[in-house]
PDB file of C-alpha atoms in Angstrom:
ATOM      1  CA  MET A   1      -0.345  -0.043   0.395  1.00 33.00           C
ATOM      2  CA  SER A   2       1.138   3.728  -0.828  1.00 33.00           C
ATOM      3  CA  GLN A   3       2.626   5.860   1.664  1.00 32.00           C
ATOM      4  CA  VAL A   4       1.583   8.642  -0.151  1.00 26.00           C
ATOM      5  CA  ILE A   5      -1.378  10.394   0.935  1.00 25.00           C
ATOM      6  CA  ASP A   6      -3.479  11.641  -1.649  1.00 32.00           C
ATOM      7  CA  LEU A   7      -4.235  15.107  -0.627  1.00 28.00           C
ATOM      8  CA  ARG A   8      -7.296  15.593  -2.502  1.00 33.00           C
ATOM      9  CA  ARG A   9      -8.897  12.939  -1.489  1.00 35.00           C
ATOM     10  CA  ARG A  10      -8.316  13.874   2.070  1.00 37.00           C
ATOM     11  CA  GLY A  11      -9.497  17.296   1.081  1.00 35.00           C
ATOM     12  CA  LEU A  12     -13.249  15.566   0.218  1.00 31.00           C
ATOM     13  CA  LEU A  13     -12.862  13.145   2.577  1.00 34.00           C
ATOM     14  CA  ARG A  14     -13.009  15.785   5.564  1.00 38.00           C
ATOM     15  CA  ALA A  15     -15.407  18.067   3.597  1.00 34.00           C
ATOM     16  CA  SER A  16     -17.867  14.525   3.931  1.00 34.00           C
ATOM     17  CA  GLY A  17     -16.970  14.390   7.872  1.00 34.00           C
ATOM     18  CA  VAL A  18     -14.638  11.403   7.357  1.00 32.00           C
ATOM     19  CA  THR A  19     -11.099  11.137   8.016  1.00 39.00           C
ATOM     20  CA  VAL A  20      -8.798   9.105   6.131  1.00 39.00           C
ATOM     21  CA  LEU A  21      -5.492  10.659   8.425  1.00 45.00           C
ATOM     22  CA  SER A  22      -6.989   9.990  11.090  1.00 49.00           C
ATOM     23  CA  ALA A  23      -6.699   6.334   9.968  1.00 46.00           C
ATOM     24  CA  SER A  24      -3.352   6.301   8.745  1.00 46.00           C
ATOM     25  CA  ALA A  25      -2.246   8.142  12.281  1.00 51.00           C
ATOM     26  CA  VAL A  26      -3.962   4.878  14.013  1.00 50.00           C
ATOM     27  CA  ALA A  27      -1.919   2.597  10.944  1.00 48.00           C
ATOM     28  CA  LEU A  28       1.206   3.977  12.082  1.00 54.00           C
ATOM     29  CA  LEU A  29       1.019   4.123  15.811  1.00 59.00           C
ATOM     30  CA  ALA A  30      -0.795   1.050  16.122  1.00 54.00           C
ATOM     31  CA  GLY A  31       1.967  -1.030  13.671  1.00 49.00           C
ATOM     32  CA  CYS A  32      -0.523  -1.874  11.702  1.00 40.00           C
ATOM     33  CA  GLU A  33      -2.489  -1.184   8.062  1.00 37.00           C
ATOM     34  CA  LYS A  34      -6.032  -1.657   9.235  1.00 37.00           C
ATOM     35  CA  MET A  35      -7.689   1.232   8.145  1.00 35.00           C
ATOM     36  CA  ALA A  36     -10.683   3.071  11.220  1.00 35.00           C
ATOM     37  CA  VAL A  37     -12.859   5.192  11.081  1.00 34.00           C
ATOM     38  CA  ALA A  38     -13.056   8.445  13.242  1.00 39.00           C
ATOM     39  CA  GLN A  39     -14.518  11.541  13.859  1.00 36.00           C
ATOM     40  CA  SER A  40     -12.512  14.123  11.787  1.00 40.00           C
ATOM     41  CA  GLY A  41     -11.188  16.723  13.780  1.00 44.00           C
ATOM     42  CA  ASN A  42      -8.571  19.974  13.742  1.00 84.00           C
ATOM     43  CA  THR A  43      -5.485  18.334  12.554  1.00 92.00           C
ATOM     44  CA  ALA A  44      -3.179  20.855  13.162  1.00 91.00           C
ATOM     45  CA  ASN A  45      -4.357  21.277  16.577  1.00 92.00           C
ATOM     46  CA  ASP A  46      -3.761  17.098  17.026  1.00 95.00           C
ATOM     47  CA  VAL A  47       0.113  17.789  15.298  1.00 95.00           C
ATOM     48  CA  GLY A  48       0.270  20.162  17.592  1.00 94.00           C
ATOM     49  CA  ILE A  49       0.028  17.901  20.803  1.00 95.00           C
ATOM     50  CA  LEU A  50       2.144  15.037  19.011  1.00 97.00           C
ATOM     51  CA  ASN A  51       4.676  17.651  18.794  1.00 96.00           C
ATOM     52  CA  THR A  52       4.564  18.409  22.334  1.00 95.00           C
ATOM     53  CA  ALA A  53       4.743  14.413  22.697  1.00 97.00           C
ATOM     54  CA  LEU A  54       7.351  14.445  20.387  1.00 98.00           C
ATOM     55  CA  ALA A  55       9.452  17.089  22.322  1.00 97.00           C
ATOM     56  CA  LEU A  56       8.567  14.857  25.560  1.00 97.00           C
ATOM     57  CA  GLU A  57       9.789  11.648  24.223  1.00 98.00           C
ATOM     58  CA  ASN A  58      13.048  13.638  23.341  1.00 98.00           C
ATOM     59  CA  GLU A  59      13.341  14.042  26.783  1.00 98.00           C
ATOM     60  CA  ALA A  60      12.686  10.950  28.199  1.00 98.00           C
ATOM     61  CA  ILE A  61      15.960   9.356  25.831  1.00 98.00           C
ATOM     62  CA  SER A  62      17.882  11.756  26.894  1.00 98.00           C
ATOM     63  CA  ALA A  63      17.068  11.324  30.170  1.00 98.00           C
ATOM     64  CA  TYR A  64      17.957   7.643  30.170  1.00 98.00           C
ATOM     65  CA  GLN A  65      20.960   8.452  27.737  1.00 98.00           C
ATOM     66  CA  ILE A  66      22.172  11.304  30.845  1.00 98.00           C
ATOM     67  CA  GLY A  67      20.803   8.140  33.227  1.00 97.00           C
ATOM     68  CA  ALA A  68      23.004   4.774  31.270  1.00 97.00           C
ATOM     69  CA  GLN A  69      25.941   7.183  30.592  1.00 96.00           C
ATOM     70  CA  SER A  70      26.412   8.482  34.397  1.00 96.00           C
ATOM     71  CA  GLY A  71      28.166   5.411  35.407  1.00 96.00           C
ATOM     72  CA  LEU A  72      25.625   5.459  38.669  1.00 98.00           C
ATOM     73  CA  LEU A  73      23.400   2.395  37.200  1.00 97.00           C
ATOM     74  CA  GLN A  74      24.417  -1.087  37.715  1.00 96.00           C
ATOM     75  CA  LYS A  75      23.135  -4.275  36.019  1.00 94.00           C
ATOM     76  CA  PRO A  76      20.392  -5.335  35.762  1.00 95.00           C
ATOM     77  CA  VAL A  77      19.233  -2.075  35.779  1.00 96.00           C
ATOM     78  CA  LEU A  78      21.444  -0.226  33.379  1.00 97.00           C
ATOM     79  CA  ASP A  79      19.871  -3.207  31.175  1.00 97.00           C
ATOM     80  CA  VAL A  80      16.291  -2.533  32.554  1.00 97.00           C
ATOM     81  CA  ALA A  81      16.862   2.044  31.318  1.00 97.00           C
ATOM     82  CA  VAL A  82      18.410   0.791  28.229  1.00 98.00           C
ATOM     83  CA  LEU A  83      15.399  -1.064  27.048  1.00 98.00           C
ATOM     84  CA  PHE A  84      12.952   1.701  28.119  1.00 98.00           C
ATOM     85  CA  GLN A  85      14.720   3.965  25.927  1.00 98.00           C
ATOM     86  CA  THR A  86      13.939   1.705  23.157  1.00 98.00           C
ATOM     87  CA  HIS A  87      10.682   2.029  24.198  1.00 98.00           C
ATOM     88  CA  HIS A  88      10.406   6.185  24.040  1.00 98.00           C
ATOM     89  CA  LYS A  89      12.604   5.894  20.877  1.00 98.00           C
ATOM     90  CA  GLU A  90       9.970   3.620  19.576  1.00 98.00           C
ATOM     91  CA  HIS A  91       7.691   6.246  20.165  1.00 98.00           C
ATOM     92  CA  ARG A  92       9.457   9.424  19.432  1.00 98.00           C
ATOM     93  CA  ASP A  93       9.814   7.558  15.560  1.00 98.00           C
ATOM     94  CA  ALA A  94       5.980   6.137  15.477  1.00 97.00           C
ATOM     95  CA  LEU A  95       4.878  10.243  16.483  1.00 97.00           C
ATOM     96  CA  ILE A  96       7.514  11.611  13.930  1.00 97.00           C
ATOM     97  CA  ALA A  97       5.676   9.556  11.262  1.00 97.00           C
ATOM     98  CA  THR A  98       2.538  10.349  12.362  1.00 96.00           C
ATOM     99  CA  ILE A  99       3.064  14.068  12.009  1.00 97.00           C
ATOM    100  CA  ARG A 100       4.709  14.170   8.651  1.00 97.00           C
ATOM    101  CA  LYS A 101       1.521  11.945   7.743  1.00 95.00           C
ATOM    102  CA  LEU A 102      -0.497  14.406   9.227  1.00 95.00           C
ATOM    103  CA  GLY A 103       1.217  17.655   7.143  1.00 95.00           C
ATOM    104  CA  GLY A 104       3.218  18.619  10.347  1.00 96.00           C
ATOM    105  CA  THR A 105       7.203  19.482  10.908  1.00 96.00           C
ATOM    106  CA  PRO A 106       8.791  17.613  13.951  1.00 98.00           C
ATOM    107  CA  VAL A 107       9.982  19.312  16.078  1.00 96.00           C
ATOM    108  CA  ALA A 108      14.249  19.163  16.573  1.00 96.00           C
ATOM    109  CA  ALA A 109      15.171  17.658  19.830  1.00 97.00           C
ATOM    110  CA  LYS A 110      17.838  19.497  22.429  1.00 97.00           C
ATOM    111  CA  SER A 111      21.054  18.081  23.001  1.00 97.00           C
ATOM    112  CA  ASP A 112      21.606  15.858  25.824  1.00 97.00           C
ATOM    113  CA  ALA A 113      23.954  18.429  27.184  1.00 97.00           C
ATOM    114  CA  GLU A 114      20.527  20.892  27.422  1.00 97.00           C
ATOM    115  CA  VAL A 115      18.540  18.043  29.011  1.00 98.00           C
ATOM    116  CA  ALA A 116      20.990  17.195  31.580  1.00 98.00           C
ATOM    117  CA  GLN A 117      20.487  21.574  32.479  1.00 97.00           C
ATOM    118  CA  ALA A 118      17.545  21.578  32.370  1.00 96.00           C
ATOM    119  CA  LEU A 119      17.115  18.014  34.636  1.00 97.00           C
ATOM    120  CA  ASN A 120      19.755  19.693  36.628  1.00 96.00           C
ATOM    121  CA  ALA A 121      21.563  16.385  35.955  1.00 97.00           C
ATOM    122  CA  ALA A 122      24.832  17.543  37.871  1.00 97.00           C
ATOM    123  CA  ALA A 123      22.641  16.634  40.731  1.00 97.00           C
ATOM    124  CA  LEU A 124      22.309  12.730  40.296  1.00 98.00           C
ATOM    125  CA  LYS A 125      24.536  10.938  42.530  1.00 98.00           C
ATOM    126  CA  ASN A 126      24.101   7.414  43.257  1.00 98.00           C
ATOM    127  CA  GLN A 127      21.166   5.135  41.221  1.00 98.00           C
ATOM    128  CA  ALA A 128      18.317   5.669  43.273  1.00 98.00           C
ATOM    129  CA  ASP A 129      18.709  10.042  42.568  1.00 98.00           C
ATOM    130  CA  VAL A 130      18.472   8.059  38.894  1.00 98.00           C
ATOM    131  CA  LEU A 131      15.888   5.752  39.069  1.00 98.00           C
ATOM    132  CA  ARG A 132      13.781   8.858  40.878  1.00 97.00           C
ATOM    133  CA  LEU A 133      14.111  11.233  38.137  1.00 97.00           C
ATOM    134  CA  ALA A 134      13.350   8.558  35.855  1.00 98.00           C
ATOM    135  CA  GLN A 135      10.319   7.735  38.153  1.00 97.00           C
ATOM    136  CA  ARG A 136       9.618  11.456  38.673  1.00 96.00           C
ATOM    137  CA  LEU A 137       9.640  11.656  34.404  1.00 97.00           C
ATOM    138  CA  GLU A 138       7.758   9.034  33.491  1.00 98.00           C
ATOM    139  CA  LYS A 139       4.779   9.290  36.003  1.00 97.00           C
ATOM    140  CA  GLY A 140       4.721  13.100  34.822  1.00 96.00           C
ATOM    141  CA  ALA A 141       4.697  11.721  30.973  1.00 97.00           C
ATOM    142  CA  ALA A 142       1.599   9.182  31.649  1.00 97.00           C
ATOM    143  CA  ASN A 143      -0.425  12.132  32.964  1.00 96.00           C
ATOM    144  CA  ALA A 144       0.441  14.313  30.432  1.00 96.00           C
ATOM    145  CA  TYR A 145      -0.703  11.966  27.641  1.00 97.00           C
ATOM    146  CA  ILE A 146      -3.857  11.142  29.976  1.00 96.00           C
ATOM    147  CA  GLY A 147      -4.358  15.179  30.130  1.00 94.00           C
ATOM    148  CA  VAL A 148      -3.829  15.298  26.494  1.00 95.00           C
ATOM    149  CA  ILE A 149      -6.441  13.113  25.846  1.00 96.00           C
ATOM    150  CA  PRO A 150     -10.151  15.264  26.077  1.00 93.00           C
ATOM    151  CA  SER A 151      -8.453  18.105  23.673  1.00 94.00           C
ATOM    152  CA  PHE A 152      -7.835  15.620  20.708  1.00 95.00           C
ATOM    153  CA  GLY A 153      -9.857  16.004  17.858  1.00 93.00           C
ATOM    154  CA  ASP A 154      -8.961  13.118  16.154  1.00 94.00           C
ATOM    155  CA  ARG A 155     -10.124  10.240  19.004  1.00 94.00           C
ATOM    156  CA  ALA A 156      -8.540   7.353  17.860  1.00 95.00           C
ATOM    157  CA  LEU A 157      -5.606   9.915  18.182  1.00 96.00           C
ATOM    158  CA  ALA A 158      -6.800   9.787  21.677  1.00 96.00           C
ATOM    159  CA  GLN A 159      -6.400   6.250  22.391  1.00 96.00           C
ATOM    160  CA  VAL A 160      -3.287   6.274  21.106  1.00 96.00           C
ATOM    161  CA  SER A 161      -2.438   8.762  23.665  1.00 97.00           C
ATOM    162  CA  ALA A 162      -4.131   6.158  25.883  1.00 97.00           C
ATOM    163  CA  ARG A 163      -1.973   3.662  24.678  1.00 97.00           C
ATOM    164  CA  LEU A 164       1.263   5.476  25.116  1.00 98.00           C
ATOM    165  CA  ALA A 165       0.501   6.569  28.669  1.00 98.00           C
ATOM    166  CA  ALA A 166      -0.062   2.553  29.452  1.00 98.00           C
ATOM    167  CA  ASP A 167       3.904   1.816  28.764  1.00 98.00           C
ATOM    168  CA  GLU A 168       5.030   5.515  30.633  1.00 98.00           C
ATOM    169  CA  VAL A 169       2.837   3.446  33.887  1.00 98.00           C
ATOM    170  CA  MET A 170       4.639   0.566  33.110  1.00 98.00           C
ATOM    171  CA  HIS A 171       7.308   2.204  33.351  1.00 98.00           C
ATOM    172  CA  TRP A 172       6.872   4.197  36.454  1.00 98.00           C
ATOM    173  CA  THR A 173       5.665   0.981  37.914  1.00 98.00           C
ATOM    174  CA  VAL A 174       8.893  -0.972  37.632  1.00 98.00           C
ATOM    175  CA  LEU A 175      11.288   2.168  38.201  1.00 98.00           C
ATOM    176  CA  SER A 176       8.918   2.124  41.748  1.00 98.00           C
ATOM    177  CA  GLN A 177       9.356  -1.363  42.233  1.00 97.00           C
ATOM    178  CA  ALA A 178      13.376  -0.687  41.833  1.00 97.00           C
ATOM    179  CA  LEU A 179      13.041   2.220  44.373  1.00 97.00           C
ATOM    180  CA  LYS A 180      11.223  -0.196  46.728  1.00 97.00           C
ATOM    181  CA  ASP A 181       8.326   2.787  47.197  1.00 97.00           C
ATOM    182  CA  PRO A 182       5.222   1.379  48.553  1.00 96.00           C
ATOM    183  CA  LEU A 183       1.784   0.437  45.704  1.00 93.00           C
ATOM    184  CA  PRO A 184      -0.513   3.703  45.826  1.00 93.00           C
ATOM    185  CA  ALA A 185      -2.937   2.985  48.383  1.00 94.00           C
ATOM    186  CA  LYS A 186      -6.097   4.590  46.650  1.00 93.00           C
ATOM    187  CA  ALA A 187      -7.242   3.717  42.868  1.00 94.00           C
ATOM    188  CA  LEU A 188      -6.872   6.287  39.947  1.00 93.00           C
ATOM    189  CA  SER A 189      -3.658   7.170  40.862  1.00 91.00           C
ATOM    190  CA  PHE A 190      -3.440   8.731  37.777  1.00 93.00           C
ATOM    191  CA  GLY A 191      -4.501  11.238  35.584  1.00 86.00           C
ATOM    192  CA  ALA A 192      -7.241  14.138  36.437  1.00 59.00           C
TER     193      ALA A 192
ATOM    194  CA  MET B   1     -36.070  39.564  34.613  1.00 54.00           C
ATOM    195  CA  ARG B   2     -33.617  37.424  32.155  1.00 59.00           C
ATOM    196  CA  ARG B   3     -31.167  40.442  33.310  1.00 62.00           C
ATOM    197  CA  LEU B   4     -31.311  39.558  36.713  1.00 60.00           C
ATOM    198  CA  ALA B   5     -31.118  35.731  37.115  1.00 61.00           C
ATOM    199  CA  LEU B   6     -27.879  36.256  34.766  1.00 55.00           C
ATOM    200  CA  ALA B   7     -26.552  38.871  37.160  1.00 59.00           C
ATOM    201  CA  LEU B   8     -27.371  36.489  39.645  1.00 59.00           C
ATOM    202  CA  ALA B   9     -26.133  34.010  38.242  1.00 57.00           C
ATOM    203  CA  ALA B  10     -22.924  35.254  37.335  1.00 54.00           C
ATOM    204  CA  SER B  11     -23.031  36.536  40.930  1.00 58.00           C
ATOM    205  CA  LEU B  12     -22.778  32.934  42.042  1.00 53.00           C
ATOM    206  CA  VAL B  13     -20.076  31.752  39.777  1.00 52.00           C
ATOM    207  CA  LEU B  14     -18.040  33.956  41.534  1.00 52.00           C
ATOM    208  CA  ALA B  15     -19.066  33.726  44.085  1.00 56.00           C
ATOM    209  CA  ALA B  16     -18.019  29.227  43.908  1.00 55.00           C
ATOM    210  CA  ALA B  17     -14.793  30.826  42.119  1.00 55.00           C
ATOM    211  CA  SER B  18     -13.655  33.579  45.089  1.00 58.00           C
ATOM    212  CA  ASP B  19     -14.642  30.713  47.436  1.00 60.00           C
ATOM    213  CA  ARG B  20     -12.532  28.532  45.308  1.00 60.00           C
ATOM    214  CA  ALA B  21      -9.689  30.395  46.244  1.00 64.00           C
ATOM    215  CA  ALA B  22     -10.053  31.042  49.483  1.00 63.00           C
ATOM    216  CA  ALA B  23      -9.437  27.163  50.306  1.00 73.00           C
ATOM    217  CA  ALA B  24      -6.603  26.784  47.697  1.00 88.00           C
ATOM    218  CA  ASP B  25      -4.187  24.160  49.347  1.00 94.00           C
ATOM    219  CA  ALA B  26      -0.724  25.776  48.104  1.00 97.00           C
ATOM    220  CA  GLN B  27       0.803  22.334  49.444  1.00 97.00           C
ATOM    221  CA  ARG B  28      -1.537  20.047  47.805  1.00 96.00           C
ATOM    222  CA  GLY B  29      -1.055  21.887  44.549  1.00 97.00           C
ATOM    223  CA  GLN B  30       2.946  21.479  44.422  1.00 97.00           C
ATOM    224  CA  GLU B  31       1.897  17.857  44.967  1.00 95.00           C
ATOM    225  CA  LEU B  32      -0.003  18.192  42.249  1.00 96.00           C
ATOM    226  CA  TYR B  33       2.217  20.625  40.025  1.00 96.00           C
ATOM    227  CA  GLU B  34       5.020  17.526  40.195  1.00 95.00           C
ATOM    228  CA  SER B  35       2.322  15.231  39.397  1.00 93.00           C
ATOM    229  CA  ARG B  36       0.599  16.069  36.331  1.00 94.00           C
ATOM    230  CA  CYS B  37       2.834  19.207  35.162  1.00 95.00           C
ATOM    231  CA  GLY B  38       6.593  17.643  35.876  1.00 95.00           C
ATOM    232  CA  GLY B  39       6.094  15.589  32.585  1.00 94.00           C
ATOM    233  CA  CYS B  40       6.852  18.786  30.628  1.00 96.00           C
ATOM    234  CA  HIS B  41       8.011  21.860  33.066  1.00 96.00           C
ATOM    235  CA  SER B  42       9.674  23.002  35.836  1.00 96.00           C
ATOM    236  CA  LEU B  43       9.906  25.963  37.933  1.00 97.00           C
ATOM    237  CA  ASP B  44      12.938  27.345  36.922  1.00 96.00           C
ATOM    238  CA  ALA B  45      13.800  25.092  33.492  1.00 96.00           C
ATOM    239  CA  ASN B  46      12.765  25.720  30.470  1.00 97.00           C
ATOM    240  CA  ARG B  47      11.828  22.542  29.321  1.00 97.00           C
ATOM    241  CA  VAL B  48       8.790  20.682  26.576  1.00 96.00           C
ATOM    242  CA  GLY B  49       6.532  24.423  28.272  1.00 96.00           C
ATOM    243  CA  PRO B  50       8.456  27.116  29.918  1.00 97.00           C
ATOM    244  CA  ALA B  51       9.382  27.664  33.364  1.00 97.00           C
ATOM    245  CA  HIS B  52       6.797  28.693  35.813  1.00 97.00           C
ATOM    246  CA  ARG B  53       8.292  30.838  38.289  1.00 97.00           C
ATOM    247  CA  GLY B  54       7.264  33.838  38.333  1.00 97.00           C
ATOM    248  CA  VAL B  55       4.298  32.976  36.083  1.00 98.00           C
ATOM    249  CA  TYR B  56       1.873  34.105  38.132  1.00 98.00           C
ATOM    250  CA  GLY B  57       1.468  37.772  36.965  1.00 97.00           C
ATOM    251  CA  ARG B  58       3.206  38.158  33.559  1.00 96.00           C
ATOM    252  CA  LYS B  59       2.430  38.104  30.472  1.00 97.00           C
ATOM    253  CA  ALA B  60       1.518  34.960  28.714  1.00 97.00           C
ATOM    254  CA  GLY B  61       4.362  33.800  26.153  1.00 97.00           C
ATOM    255  CA  SER B  62       7.373  36.121  28.604  1.00 96.00           C
ATOM    256  CA  ALA B  63       9.604  33.431  30.237  1.00 96.00           C
ATOM    257  CA  PRO B  64      12.517  34.295  28.717  1.00 95.00           C
ATOM    258  CA  ASN B  65      14.515  31.929  26.244  1.00 95.00           C
ATOM    259  CA  PHE B  66      11.522  30.294  25.510  1.00 96.00           C
ATOM    260  CA  ALA B  67      10.323  29.089  21.860  1.00 93.00           C
ATOM    261  CA  TYR B  68       6.788  30.063  22.169  1.00 95.00           C
ATOM    262  CA  SER B  69       3.934  29.418  19.654  1.00 93.00           C
ATOM    263  CA  THR B  70       3.415  32.243  18.009  1.00 94.00           C
ATOM    264  CA  ALA B  71      -0.207  32.698  19.630  1.00 95.00           C
ATOM    265  CA  VAL B  72       0.543  32.316  22.814  1.00 97.00           C
ATOM    266  CA  LYS B  73       3.676  34.981  21.673  1.00 96.00           C
ATOM    267  CA  ASN B  74       1.189  37.205  20.299  1.00 96.00           C
ATOM    268  CA  SER B  75      -1.549  36.862  23.022  1.00 97.00           C
ATOM    269  CA  THR B  76      -1.997  39.702  25.779  1.00 97.00           C
ATOM    270  CA  VAL B  77      -3.593  36.876  28.442  1.00 98.00           C
ATOM    271  CA  VAL B  78      -2.278  37.798  32.006  1.00 98.00           C
ATOM    272  CA  TRP B  79      -1.652  34.679  34.096  1.00 98.00           C
ATOM    273  CA  GLU B  80      -4.368  35.409  37.134  1.00 98.00           C
ATOM    274  CA  ASP B  81      -6.313  33.428  39.216  1.00 97.00           C
ATOM    275  CA  ARG B  82      -9.193  33.928  36.003  1.00 98.00           C
ATOM    276  CA  THR B  83      -7.010  33.716  33.013  1.00 98.00           C
ATOM    277  CA  LEU B  84      -4.795  30.469  34.866  1.00 98.00           C
ATOM    278  CA  ASP B  85      -8.443  28.402  36.031  1.00 98.00           C
ATOM    279  CA  ALA B  86      -9.689  28.489  32.249  1.00 98.00           C
ATOM    280  CA  TRP B  87      -6.030  27.924  30.723  1.00 98.00           C
ATOM    281  CA  LEU B  88      -5.940  24.574  32.770  1.00 97.00           C
ATOM    282  CA  THR B  89      -9.902  24.032  31.671  1.00 97.00           C
ATOM    283  CA  ASN B  90      -8.787  23.921  28.084  1.00 95.00           C
ATOM    284  CA  PRO B  91      -6.027  26.138  27.351  1.00 96.00           C
ATOM    285  CA  GLN B  92      -7.380  26.185  23.101  1.00 93.00           C
ATOM    286  CA  ALA B  93     -10.316  28.072  24.495  1.00 95.00           C
ATOM    287  CA  VAL B  94      -8.281  30.868  25.706  1.00 97.00           C
ATOM    288  CA  ILE B  95      -5.320  31.305  23.321  1.00 96.00           C
ATOM    289  CA  PRO B  96      -6.780  29.186  20.083  1.00 94.00           C
ATOM    290  CA  GLY B  97      -3.206  27.873  18.195  1.00 91.00           C
ATOM    291  CA  GLN B  98      -1.320  27.086  21.373  1.00 93.00           C
ATOM    292  CA  ARG B  99       0.774  24.126  21.481  1.00 92.00           C
ATOM    293  CA  MET B 100       0.139  23.172  25.368  1.00 92.00           C
ATOM    294  CA  ASN B 101      -3.372  21.198  25.028  1.00 92.00           C
ATOM    295  CA  PHE B 102      -3.213  19.368  28.655  1.00 95.00           C
ATOM    296  CA  ARG B 103      -6.356  19.660  30.642  1.00 94.00           C
ATOM    297  CA  VAL B 104      -7.061  19.824  34.372  1.00 95.00           C
ATOM    298  CA  ALA B 105     -10.468  18.419  35.321  1.00 93.00           C
ATOM    299  CA  LEU B 106     -10.926  18.956  38.626  1.00 94.00           C
ATOM    300  CA  PRO B 107     -11.772  23.126  39.333  1.00 96.00           C
ATOM    301  CA  GLU B 108     -10.384  21.933  43.317  1.00 96.00           C
ATOM    302  CA  ASP B 109      -7.108  20.827  41.415  1.00 96.00           C
ATOM    303  CA  ARG B 110      -6.941  23.799  39.287  1.00 97.00           C
ATOM    304  CA  THR B 111      -7.084  26.069  41.955  1.00 98.00           C
ATOM    305  CA  ASP B 112      -4.811  24.287  43.910  1.00 97.00           C
ATOM    306  CA  ILE B 113      -1.862  24.208  40.863  1.00 98.00           C
ATOM    307  CA  ILE B 114      -2.773  28.145  40.822  1.00 98.00           C
ATOM    308  CA  ALA B 115      -2.105  28.974  44.786  1.00 98.00           C
ATOM    309  CA  TYR B 116       1.377  26.531  43.865  1.00 98.00           C
ATOM    310  CA  LEU B 117       2.490  28.956  41.164  1.00 98.00           C
ATOM    311  CA  ARG B 118       1.173  31.916  42.704  1.00 97.00           C
ATOM    312  CA  GLN B 119       3.258  31.500  46.177  1.00 97.00           C
ATOM    313  CA  GLN B 120       5.892  30.523  43.750  1.00 97.00           C
ATOM    314  CA  SER B 121       5.774  33.551  42.381  1.00 96.00           C
ATOM    315  CA  GLY B 122       6.245  35.681  44.795  1.00 94.00           C
ATOM    316  CA  LYS B 123       2.595  37.025  44.311  1.00 90.00           C
TER     317      LYS B 123
END
């Protein structure tokens, strides 16, 4: 199947209230080519949300890179950190592909040095410090993905946002276990 | 009569907002800020979003060295209780074309986050 979007057809279908773009986005992010029909939405706004998500993923990739290169992580924690970074890279690649498919321009990543400064990485002194930073970022990312769900014009992208949030929660849970933190006492501890 | 009813309704809404502001809990707001906003924001560093210390009382799009969207840069909104509450409820309704889009659904959560931001802005 061709990956090129027929813009004339896209405009025609959007005018009729059906969008092929959302199906393309879902196909990319879901890793399948099955097309779904979704409600028409504000594509420019959706691209903006996806670009913010991309910036967040880029920051996470840098944060794990900084942690992995710090010399503070021991195996098997180091292997887990590298695996989580791989997940964030997969999120990044899917977001970039979807933003482009929707006609947008993906934001550029900041350098690791810029991210290190913004996250005050110089204050990291041991493995627990690195895990605590990663845990905080993963929780923030999960809540960010949950918090933007109502803003998507395309409900299929909202569902994708929930799937991305689930990955971040999985990371948060593993990191919390490594830190021997207690489990949340109450339900609904993520999101609004 | 209709005008009177509208005025009464408006005053009730304002009173409710005022009551919420009076009951604001900045300490709870800090916890909410760190868990909800901390994915993208910090008080003192520009990250995915701009640094927040000093946000209360300043004009939208004026944090130093942050690359804002054109919409936010051109906005005349000044961040205080009412505008921050509207922003956290639905950013796109306040400044169309902005890039945040994150929403805080519960009024009491918004109030506490705003109280924390106000405290950290020295207001």
